[in-house]
Coordinates of N, CA and C in Angstrom, one line a residue:
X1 N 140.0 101.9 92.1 CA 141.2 102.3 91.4 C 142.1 101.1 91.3
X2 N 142.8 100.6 90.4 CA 143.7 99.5 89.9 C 144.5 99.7 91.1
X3 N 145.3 98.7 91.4 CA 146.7 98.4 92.3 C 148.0 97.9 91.9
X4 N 148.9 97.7 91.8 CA 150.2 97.5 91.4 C 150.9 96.3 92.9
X5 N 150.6 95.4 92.6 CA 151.4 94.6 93.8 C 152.1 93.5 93.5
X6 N 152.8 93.3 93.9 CA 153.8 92.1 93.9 C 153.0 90.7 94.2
X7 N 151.9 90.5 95.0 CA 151.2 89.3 95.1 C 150.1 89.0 94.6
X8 N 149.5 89.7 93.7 CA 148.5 90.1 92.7 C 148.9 88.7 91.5
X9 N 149.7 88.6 90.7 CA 150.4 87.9 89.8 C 149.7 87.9 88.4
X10 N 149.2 89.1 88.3 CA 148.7 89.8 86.9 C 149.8 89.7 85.5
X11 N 149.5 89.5 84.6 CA 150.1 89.8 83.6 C 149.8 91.3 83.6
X12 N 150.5 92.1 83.2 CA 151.1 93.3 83.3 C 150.7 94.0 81.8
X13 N 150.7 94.5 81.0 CA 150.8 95.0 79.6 C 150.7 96.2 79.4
X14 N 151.5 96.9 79.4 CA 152.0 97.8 78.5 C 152.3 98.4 77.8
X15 N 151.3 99.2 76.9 CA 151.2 99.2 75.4 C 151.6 101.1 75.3
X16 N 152.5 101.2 74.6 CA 153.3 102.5 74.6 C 153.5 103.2 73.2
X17 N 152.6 104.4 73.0 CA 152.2 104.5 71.4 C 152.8 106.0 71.1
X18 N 153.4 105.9 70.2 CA 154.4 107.7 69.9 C 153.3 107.8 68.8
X19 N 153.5 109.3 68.7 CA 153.2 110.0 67.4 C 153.8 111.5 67.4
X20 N 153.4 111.9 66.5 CA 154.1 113.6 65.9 C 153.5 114.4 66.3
X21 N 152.6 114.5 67.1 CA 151.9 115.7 67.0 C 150.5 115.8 68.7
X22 N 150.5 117.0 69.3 CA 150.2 117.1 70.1 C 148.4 116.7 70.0
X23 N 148.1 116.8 68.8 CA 146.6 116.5 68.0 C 146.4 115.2 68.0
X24 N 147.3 114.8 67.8 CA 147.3 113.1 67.4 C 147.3 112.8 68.5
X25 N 147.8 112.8 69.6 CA 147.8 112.4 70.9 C 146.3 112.5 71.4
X26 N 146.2 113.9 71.5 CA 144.5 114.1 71.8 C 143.7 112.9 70.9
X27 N 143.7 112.5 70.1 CA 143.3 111.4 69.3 C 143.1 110.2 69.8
X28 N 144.6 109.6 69.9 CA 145.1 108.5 70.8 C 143.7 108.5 71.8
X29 N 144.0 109.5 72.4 CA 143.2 109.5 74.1 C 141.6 109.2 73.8
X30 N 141.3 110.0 72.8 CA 140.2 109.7 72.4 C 139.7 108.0 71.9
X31 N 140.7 107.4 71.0 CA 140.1 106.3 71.2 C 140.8 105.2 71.9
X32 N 141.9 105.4 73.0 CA 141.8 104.6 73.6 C 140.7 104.7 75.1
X33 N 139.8 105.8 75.7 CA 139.2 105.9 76.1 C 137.6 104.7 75.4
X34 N 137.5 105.4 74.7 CA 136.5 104.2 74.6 C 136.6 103.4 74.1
X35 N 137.8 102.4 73.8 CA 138.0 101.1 74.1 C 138.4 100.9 75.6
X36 N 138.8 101.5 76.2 CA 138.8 101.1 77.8 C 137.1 101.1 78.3
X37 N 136.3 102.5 77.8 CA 135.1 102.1 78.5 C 133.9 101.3 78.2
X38 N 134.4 100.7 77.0 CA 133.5 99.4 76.1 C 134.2 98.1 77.0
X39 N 135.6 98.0 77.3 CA 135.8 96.6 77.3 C 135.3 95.6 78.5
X40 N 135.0 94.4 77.9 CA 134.6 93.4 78.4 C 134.9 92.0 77.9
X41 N 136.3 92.2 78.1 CA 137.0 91.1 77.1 C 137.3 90.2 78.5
X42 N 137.1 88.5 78.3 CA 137.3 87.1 79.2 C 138.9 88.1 79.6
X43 N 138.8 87.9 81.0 CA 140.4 88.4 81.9 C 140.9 89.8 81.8
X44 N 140.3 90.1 81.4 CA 140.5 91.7 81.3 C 139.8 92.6 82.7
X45 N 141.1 93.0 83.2 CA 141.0 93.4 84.7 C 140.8 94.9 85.0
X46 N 141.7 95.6 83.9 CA 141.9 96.8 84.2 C 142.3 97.7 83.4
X47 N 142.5 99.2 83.0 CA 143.0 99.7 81.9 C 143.6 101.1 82.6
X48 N 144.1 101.6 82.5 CA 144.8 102.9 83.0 C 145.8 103.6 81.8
X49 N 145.0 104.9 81.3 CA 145.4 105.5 80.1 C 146.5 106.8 80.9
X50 N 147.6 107.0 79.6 CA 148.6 107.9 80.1 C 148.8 109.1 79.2
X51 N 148.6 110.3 79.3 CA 149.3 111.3 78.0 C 150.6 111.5 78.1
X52 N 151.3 111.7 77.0 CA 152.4 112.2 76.9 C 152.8 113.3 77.2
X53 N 154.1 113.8 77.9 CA 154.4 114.9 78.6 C 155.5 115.5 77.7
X54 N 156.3 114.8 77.8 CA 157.8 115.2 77.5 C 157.3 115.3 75.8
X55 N 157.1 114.3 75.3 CA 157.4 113.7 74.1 C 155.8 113.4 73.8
X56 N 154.7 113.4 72.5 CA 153.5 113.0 72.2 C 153.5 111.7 72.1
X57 N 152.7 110.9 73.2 CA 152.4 109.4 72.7 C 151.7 109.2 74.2
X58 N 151.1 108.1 74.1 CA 150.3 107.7 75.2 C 150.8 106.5 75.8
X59 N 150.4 106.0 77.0 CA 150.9 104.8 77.6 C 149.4 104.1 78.1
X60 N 149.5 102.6 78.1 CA 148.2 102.0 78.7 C 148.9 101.5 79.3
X61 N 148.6 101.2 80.8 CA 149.0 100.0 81.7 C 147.6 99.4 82.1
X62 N 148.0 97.9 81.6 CA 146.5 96.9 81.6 C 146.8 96.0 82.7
X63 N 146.0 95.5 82.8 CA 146.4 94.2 84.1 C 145.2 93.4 83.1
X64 N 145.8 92.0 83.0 CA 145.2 90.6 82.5 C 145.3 89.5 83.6
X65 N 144.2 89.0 83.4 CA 144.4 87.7 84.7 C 145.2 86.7 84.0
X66 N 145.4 86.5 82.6 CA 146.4 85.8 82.1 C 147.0 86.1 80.5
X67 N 148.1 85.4 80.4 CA 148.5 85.7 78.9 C 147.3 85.2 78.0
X68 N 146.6 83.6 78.5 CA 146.1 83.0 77.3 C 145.0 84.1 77.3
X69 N 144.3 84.9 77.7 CA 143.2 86.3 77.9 C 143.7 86.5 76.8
X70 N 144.6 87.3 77.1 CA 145.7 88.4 76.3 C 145.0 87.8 74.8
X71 N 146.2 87.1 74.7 CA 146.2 86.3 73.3 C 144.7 86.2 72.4
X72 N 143.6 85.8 73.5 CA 142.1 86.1 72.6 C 141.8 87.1 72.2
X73 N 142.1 88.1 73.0 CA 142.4 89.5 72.4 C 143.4 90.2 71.3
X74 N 143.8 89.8 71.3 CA 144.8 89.8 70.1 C 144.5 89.1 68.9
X75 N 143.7 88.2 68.6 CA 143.8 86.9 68.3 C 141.9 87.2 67.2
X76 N 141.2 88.2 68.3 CA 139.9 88.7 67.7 C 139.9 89.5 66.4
X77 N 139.1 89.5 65.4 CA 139.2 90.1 64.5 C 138.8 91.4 64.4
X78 N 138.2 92.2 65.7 CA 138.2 93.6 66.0 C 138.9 94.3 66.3
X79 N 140.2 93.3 67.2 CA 141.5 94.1 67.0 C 142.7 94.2 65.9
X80 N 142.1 92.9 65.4 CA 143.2 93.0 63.9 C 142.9 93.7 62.8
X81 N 141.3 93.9 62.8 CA 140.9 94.7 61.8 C 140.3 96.3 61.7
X82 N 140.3 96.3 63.3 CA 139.9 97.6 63.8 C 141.0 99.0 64.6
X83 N 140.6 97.8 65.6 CA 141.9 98.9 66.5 C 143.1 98.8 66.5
X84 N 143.8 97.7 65.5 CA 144.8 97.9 65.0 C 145.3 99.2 64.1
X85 N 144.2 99.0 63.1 CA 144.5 99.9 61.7 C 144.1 101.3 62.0
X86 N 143.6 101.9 63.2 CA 142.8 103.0 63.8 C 144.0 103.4 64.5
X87 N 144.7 102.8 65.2 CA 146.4 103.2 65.9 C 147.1 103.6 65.3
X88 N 147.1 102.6 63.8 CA 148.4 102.7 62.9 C 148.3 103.7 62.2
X89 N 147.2 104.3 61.7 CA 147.2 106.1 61.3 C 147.2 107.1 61.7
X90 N 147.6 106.9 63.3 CA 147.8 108.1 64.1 C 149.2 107.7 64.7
X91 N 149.5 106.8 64.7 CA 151.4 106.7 65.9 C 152.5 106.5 64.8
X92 N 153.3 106.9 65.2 CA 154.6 106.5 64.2 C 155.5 105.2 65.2
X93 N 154.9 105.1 66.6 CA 155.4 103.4 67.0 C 154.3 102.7 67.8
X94 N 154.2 101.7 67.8 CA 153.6 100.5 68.7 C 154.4 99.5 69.3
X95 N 154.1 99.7 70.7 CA 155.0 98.8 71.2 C 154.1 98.1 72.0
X96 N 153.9 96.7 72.5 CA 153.0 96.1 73.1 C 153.5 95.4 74.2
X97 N 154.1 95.6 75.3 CA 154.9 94.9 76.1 C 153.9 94.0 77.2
X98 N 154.8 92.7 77.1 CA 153.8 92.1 78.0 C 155.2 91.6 79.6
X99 N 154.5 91.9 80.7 CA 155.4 92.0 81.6 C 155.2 91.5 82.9
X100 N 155.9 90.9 83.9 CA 155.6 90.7 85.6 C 156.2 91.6 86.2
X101 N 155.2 92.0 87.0 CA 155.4 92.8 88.4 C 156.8 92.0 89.1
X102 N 157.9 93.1 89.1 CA 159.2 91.8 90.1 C 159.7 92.5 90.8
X103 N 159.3 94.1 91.3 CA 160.0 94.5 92.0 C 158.4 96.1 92.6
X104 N 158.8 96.5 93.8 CA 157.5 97.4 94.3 C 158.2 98.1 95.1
X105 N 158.3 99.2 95.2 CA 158.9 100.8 96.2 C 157.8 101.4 96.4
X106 N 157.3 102.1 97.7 CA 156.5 102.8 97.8 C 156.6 103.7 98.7
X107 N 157.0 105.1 98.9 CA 157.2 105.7 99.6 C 156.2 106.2 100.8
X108 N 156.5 106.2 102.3 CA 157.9 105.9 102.6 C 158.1 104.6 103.0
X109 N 157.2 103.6 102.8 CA 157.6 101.9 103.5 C 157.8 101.1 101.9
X110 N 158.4 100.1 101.8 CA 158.7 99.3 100.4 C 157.8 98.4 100.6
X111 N 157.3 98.1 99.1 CA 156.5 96.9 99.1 C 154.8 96.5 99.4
X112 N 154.6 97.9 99.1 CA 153.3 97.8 99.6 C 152.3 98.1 98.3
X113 N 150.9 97.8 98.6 CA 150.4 97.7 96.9 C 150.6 99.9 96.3
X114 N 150.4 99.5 95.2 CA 150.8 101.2 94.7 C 149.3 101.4 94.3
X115 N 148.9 102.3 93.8 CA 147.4 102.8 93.5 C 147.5 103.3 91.9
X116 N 146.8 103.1 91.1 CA 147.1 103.4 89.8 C 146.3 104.4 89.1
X117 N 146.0 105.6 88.9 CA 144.6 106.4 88.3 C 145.1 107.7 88.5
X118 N 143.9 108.5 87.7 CA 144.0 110.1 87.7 C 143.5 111.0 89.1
X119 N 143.0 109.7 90.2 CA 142.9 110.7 91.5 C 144.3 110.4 92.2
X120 N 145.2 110.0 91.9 CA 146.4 109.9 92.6 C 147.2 111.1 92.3
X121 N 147.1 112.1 91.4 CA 147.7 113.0 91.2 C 148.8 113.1 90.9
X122 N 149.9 111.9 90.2 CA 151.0 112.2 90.5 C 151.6 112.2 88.5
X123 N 152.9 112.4 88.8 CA 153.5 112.5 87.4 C 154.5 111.2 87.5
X124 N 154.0 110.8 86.0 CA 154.9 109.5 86.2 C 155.6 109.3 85.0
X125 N 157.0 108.7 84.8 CA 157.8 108.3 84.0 C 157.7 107.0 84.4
X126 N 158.0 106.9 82.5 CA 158.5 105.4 82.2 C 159.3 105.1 81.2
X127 N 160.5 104.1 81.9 CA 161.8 103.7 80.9 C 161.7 102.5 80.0
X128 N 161.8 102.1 79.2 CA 162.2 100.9 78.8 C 163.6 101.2 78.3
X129 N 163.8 99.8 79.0 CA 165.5 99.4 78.7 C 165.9 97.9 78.1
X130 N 166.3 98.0 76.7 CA 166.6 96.9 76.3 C 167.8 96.4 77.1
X131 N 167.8 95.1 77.1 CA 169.2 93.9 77.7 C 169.6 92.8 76.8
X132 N 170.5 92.4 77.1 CA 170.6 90.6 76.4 C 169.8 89.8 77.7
X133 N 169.2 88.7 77.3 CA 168.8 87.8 77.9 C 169.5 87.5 79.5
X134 N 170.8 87.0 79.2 CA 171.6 86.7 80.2 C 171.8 88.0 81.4
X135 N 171.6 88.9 81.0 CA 171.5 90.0 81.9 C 170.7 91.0 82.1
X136 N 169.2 90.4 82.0 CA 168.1 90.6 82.2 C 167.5 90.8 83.8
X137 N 168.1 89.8 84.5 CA 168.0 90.0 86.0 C 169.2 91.2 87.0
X138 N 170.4 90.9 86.3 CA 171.3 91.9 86.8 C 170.5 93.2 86.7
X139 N 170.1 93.5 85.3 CA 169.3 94.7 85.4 C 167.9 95.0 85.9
X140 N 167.3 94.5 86.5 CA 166.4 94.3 86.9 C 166.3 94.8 88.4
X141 N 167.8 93.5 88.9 CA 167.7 94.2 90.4 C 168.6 95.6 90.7
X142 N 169.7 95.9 89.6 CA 170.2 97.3 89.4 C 169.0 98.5 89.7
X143 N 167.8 98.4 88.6 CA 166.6 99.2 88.7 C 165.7 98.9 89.9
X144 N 165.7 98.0 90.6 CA 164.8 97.9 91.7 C 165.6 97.9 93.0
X145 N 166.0 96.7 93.7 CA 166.4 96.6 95.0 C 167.7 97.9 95.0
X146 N 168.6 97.7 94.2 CA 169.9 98.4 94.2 C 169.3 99.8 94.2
X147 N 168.5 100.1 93.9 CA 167.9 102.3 94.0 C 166.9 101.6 95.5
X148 N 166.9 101.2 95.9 CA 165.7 101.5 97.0 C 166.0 102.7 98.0
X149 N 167.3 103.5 98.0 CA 167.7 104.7 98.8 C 166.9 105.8 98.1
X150 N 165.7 105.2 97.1 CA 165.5 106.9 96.0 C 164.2 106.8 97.3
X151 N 163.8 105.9 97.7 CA 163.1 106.8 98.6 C 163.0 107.4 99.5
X152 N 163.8 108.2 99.8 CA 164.0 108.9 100.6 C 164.2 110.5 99.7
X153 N 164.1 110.8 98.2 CA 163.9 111.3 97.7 C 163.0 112.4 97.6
X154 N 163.2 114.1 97.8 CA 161.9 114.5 97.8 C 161.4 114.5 96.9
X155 N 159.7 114.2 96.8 CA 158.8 114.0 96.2 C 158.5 112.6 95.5
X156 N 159.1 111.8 95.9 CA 159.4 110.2 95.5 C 157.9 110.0 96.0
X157 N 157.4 109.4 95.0 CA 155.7 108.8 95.6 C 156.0 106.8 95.5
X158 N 156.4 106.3 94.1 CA 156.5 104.8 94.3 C 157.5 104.7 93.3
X159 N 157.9 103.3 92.6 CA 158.5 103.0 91.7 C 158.0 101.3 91.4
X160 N 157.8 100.8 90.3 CA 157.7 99.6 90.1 C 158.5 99.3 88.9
X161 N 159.4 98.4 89.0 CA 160.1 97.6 88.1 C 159.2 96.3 87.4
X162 N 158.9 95.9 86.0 CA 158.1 95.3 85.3 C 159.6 94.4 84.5
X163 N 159.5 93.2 84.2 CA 160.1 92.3 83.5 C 159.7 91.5 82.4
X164 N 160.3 92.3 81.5 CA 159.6 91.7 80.3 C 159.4 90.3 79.7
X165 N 158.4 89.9 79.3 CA 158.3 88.7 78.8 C 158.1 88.4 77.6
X166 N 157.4 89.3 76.9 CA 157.4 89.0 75.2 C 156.4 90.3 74.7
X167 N 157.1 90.8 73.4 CA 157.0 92.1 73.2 C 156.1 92.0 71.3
X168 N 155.6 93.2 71.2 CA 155.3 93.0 69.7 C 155.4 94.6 69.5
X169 N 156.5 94.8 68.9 CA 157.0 96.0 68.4 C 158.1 96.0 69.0
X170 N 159.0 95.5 69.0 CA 160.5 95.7 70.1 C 161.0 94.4 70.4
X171 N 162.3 94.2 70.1 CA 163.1 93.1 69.5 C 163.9 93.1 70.5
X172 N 163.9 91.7 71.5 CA 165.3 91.1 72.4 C 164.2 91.7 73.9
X173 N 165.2 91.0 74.5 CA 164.8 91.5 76.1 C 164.6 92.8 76.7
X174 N 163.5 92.6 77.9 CA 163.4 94.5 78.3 C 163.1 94.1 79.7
X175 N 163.2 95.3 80.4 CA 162.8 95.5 81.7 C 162.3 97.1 81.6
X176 N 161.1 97.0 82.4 CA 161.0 98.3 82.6 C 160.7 98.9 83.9
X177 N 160.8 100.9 84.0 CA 161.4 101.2 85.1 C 159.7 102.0 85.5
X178 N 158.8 101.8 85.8 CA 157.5 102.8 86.4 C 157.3 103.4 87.5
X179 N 157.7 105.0 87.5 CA 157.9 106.2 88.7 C 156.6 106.3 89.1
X180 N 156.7 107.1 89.9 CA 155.0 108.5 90.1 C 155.9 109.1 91.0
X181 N 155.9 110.5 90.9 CA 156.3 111.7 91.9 C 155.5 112.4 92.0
X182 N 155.3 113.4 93.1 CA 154.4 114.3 93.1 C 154.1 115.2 92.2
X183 N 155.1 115.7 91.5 CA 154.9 117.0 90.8 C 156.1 116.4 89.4
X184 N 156.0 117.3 88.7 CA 157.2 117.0 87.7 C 158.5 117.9 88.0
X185 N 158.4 119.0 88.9 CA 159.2 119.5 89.3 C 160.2 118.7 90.1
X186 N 159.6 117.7 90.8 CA 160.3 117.0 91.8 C 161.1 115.8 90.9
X187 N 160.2 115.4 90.1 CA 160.7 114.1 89.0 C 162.3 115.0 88.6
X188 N 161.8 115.9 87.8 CA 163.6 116.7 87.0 C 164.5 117.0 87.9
X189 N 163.9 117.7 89.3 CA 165.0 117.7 90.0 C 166.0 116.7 90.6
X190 N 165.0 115.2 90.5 CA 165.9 114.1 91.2 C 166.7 113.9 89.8
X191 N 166.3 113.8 88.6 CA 166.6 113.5 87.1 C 167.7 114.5 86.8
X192 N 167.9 115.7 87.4 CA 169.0 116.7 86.4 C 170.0 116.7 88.0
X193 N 169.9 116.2 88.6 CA 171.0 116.5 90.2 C 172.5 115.7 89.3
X194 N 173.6 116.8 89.8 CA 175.0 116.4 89.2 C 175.4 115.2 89.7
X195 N 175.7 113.9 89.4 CA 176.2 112.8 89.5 C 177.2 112.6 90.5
X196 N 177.6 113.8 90.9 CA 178.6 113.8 91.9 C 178.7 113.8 93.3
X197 N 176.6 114.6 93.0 CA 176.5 114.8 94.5 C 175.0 112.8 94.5
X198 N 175.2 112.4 93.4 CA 174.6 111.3 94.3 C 174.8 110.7 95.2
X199 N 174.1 110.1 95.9 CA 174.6 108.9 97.2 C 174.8 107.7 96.7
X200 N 175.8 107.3 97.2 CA 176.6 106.0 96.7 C 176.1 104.8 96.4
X201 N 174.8 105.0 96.9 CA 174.4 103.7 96.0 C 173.6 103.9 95.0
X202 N 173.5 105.2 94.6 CA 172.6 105.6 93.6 C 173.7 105.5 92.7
X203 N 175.2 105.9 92.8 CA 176.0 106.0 91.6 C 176.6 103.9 91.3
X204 N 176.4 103.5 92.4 CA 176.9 101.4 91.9 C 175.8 101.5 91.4
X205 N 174.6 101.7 91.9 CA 173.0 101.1 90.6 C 173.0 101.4 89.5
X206 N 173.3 103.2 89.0 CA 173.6 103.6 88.0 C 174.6 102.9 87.0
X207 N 176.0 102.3 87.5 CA 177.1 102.2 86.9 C 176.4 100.6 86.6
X208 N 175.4 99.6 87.4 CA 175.1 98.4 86.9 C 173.9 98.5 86.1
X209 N 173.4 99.7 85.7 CA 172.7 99.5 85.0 C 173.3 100.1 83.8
X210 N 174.3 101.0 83.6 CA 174.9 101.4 82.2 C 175.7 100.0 81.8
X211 N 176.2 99.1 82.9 CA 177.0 98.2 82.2 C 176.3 97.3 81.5
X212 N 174.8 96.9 81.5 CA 174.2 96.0 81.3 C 173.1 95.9 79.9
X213 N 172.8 97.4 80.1 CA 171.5 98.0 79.5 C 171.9 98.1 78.3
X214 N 171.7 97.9 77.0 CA 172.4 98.1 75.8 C 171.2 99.2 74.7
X215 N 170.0 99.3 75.3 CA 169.1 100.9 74.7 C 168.2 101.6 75.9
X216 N 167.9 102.9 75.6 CA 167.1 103.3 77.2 C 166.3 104.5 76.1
X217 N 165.4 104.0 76.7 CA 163.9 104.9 75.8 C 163.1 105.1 76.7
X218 N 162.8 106.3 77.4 CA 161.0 106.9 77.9 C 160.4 108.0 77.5
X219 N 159.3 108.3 78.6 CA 159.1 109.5 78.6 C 158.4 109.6 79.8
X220 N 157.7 110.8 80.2 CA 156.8 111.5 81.1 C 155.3 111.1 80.3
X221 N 154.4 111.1 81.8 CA 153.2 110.9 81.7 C 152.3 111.7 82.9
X222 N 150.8 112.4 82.1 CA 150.1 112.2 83.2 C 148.9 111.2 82.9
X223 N 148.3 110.8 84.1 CA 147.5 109.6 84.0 C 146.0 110.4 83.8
X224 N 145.8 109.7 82.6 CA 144.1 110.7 82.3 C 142.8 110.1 82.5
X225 N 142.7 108.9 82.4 CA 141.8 107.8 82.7 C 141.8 106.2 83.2
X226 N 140.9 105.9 83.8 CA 141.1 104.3 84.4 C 139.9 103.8 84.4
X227 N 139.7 102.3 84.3 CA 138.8 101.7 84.5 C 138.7 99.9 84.5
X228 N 138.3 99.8 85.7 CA 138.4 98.1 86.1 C 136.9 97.5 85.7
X229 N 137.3 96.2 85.6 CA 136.3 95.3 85.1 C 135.3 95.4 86.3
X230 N 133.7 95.4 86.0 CA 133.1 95.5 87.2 C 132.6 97.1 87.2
X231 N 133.2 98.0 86.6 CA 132.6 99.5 87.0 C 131.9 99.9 85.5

């Protein structure tokens, strides 16, 4: 099963795909599965496919041993002529984010590697939050070090903060925010609690991340398939 760690130094990627319709999604799944169970692309580490919960669209979280990988993949004419044009008639967005691991929560000790797949059982959100440049780190450590009291959270399982580096479908700076809770019941309850009754440092992280953040887009996920280079 894939891992999520701060000393790993993976390029990170990803790829976060909407569509209209609960069919289409089933779709999605269908062929991003077998392009995860085909691949054998130079640096290609890992694949971890997501369904949509809240909202229809899928999430991949990849691990690459580097960008210049990446780029041959990108760069191939079976994804510019294939699995490109195969995505683009089922999603109404593509977003391709490429990112570093800069921040790791793990309940109940911080900092330890996280486990990534469908035997972890858990329900996971993910944010993207556009920034300006200049305030790309403020927000970063807003979403990471500054919440580290969510663990203590019930049903809090991890949290990893990703830092964007360069995007294709999505314009200007990002950081993004990657949960797993036990259940989704636990996820809404920490998500819908009155603002009043947060703890105080959940309301300064909040207030440094509204002052900084200038768009905030996710959704809910469950994780449906994985697979590392080697299996």
């Amino acid at each position: 099963m894939p891992t999520i760690s701060l000393e790993d130094k993976h390029l990170t990627v990803l790829n976060l795909f909407t569509t209209d319709a609960p069919e289409k999604q089933e779709s999605l799944i269908r062929e991003m599965r077998k392009i995860v169970d085909a691949a054998t692309y130079e640096g290609w580490m890992s694949s971890t496919v997501h369904a949509g919960v809240d909202s229809p669209g899928t999430a991949n979280f990849i691990q690459w041993r580097s960008g210049e990988d990446l780029e041959k993949r990108y760069s191939a004419d079976e994804f510019k002529h294939r699995t490109l044009p195969v995505f683009g008639e089922i999603t109404t967005s593509i977003r391709l984010l490429q990112n570093e691991v800069v921040y790791t929560l793990a309940g109940p000790g911080p900092c330890g590697k996280i486990e990534i797949g469908p035997d972890r059982e858990v329900y996971t959100s993910i944010t993207v939050y556009g920034v300006e440049a200049a305030n790309q780190d403020e927000l970063i450590d807003a979403l990471g070090a500054g919440q580290a009291g969510i663990v203590d959270a019930p049903g809090f399982r991890a949290h990893v903060v990703l830092k964007g580096l360069r995007a294709r479908g999505l314009e200007g700076s990002f950081a993004v925010s990657y949960f797993q809770w036990d259940t989704k019941e636990a996820y809404e309850a920490h998500r819908d609690q009155d603002p009043e009754t947060w703890p105080v440092g959940r309301q300064k992280a909040q207030a440094r991340v509204d002052a900084v953040a200038t768009s905030v887009d996710g959704n809910t996920y469950n994780v449906v398939h994985t697979r590392s280079a080697g299996e």
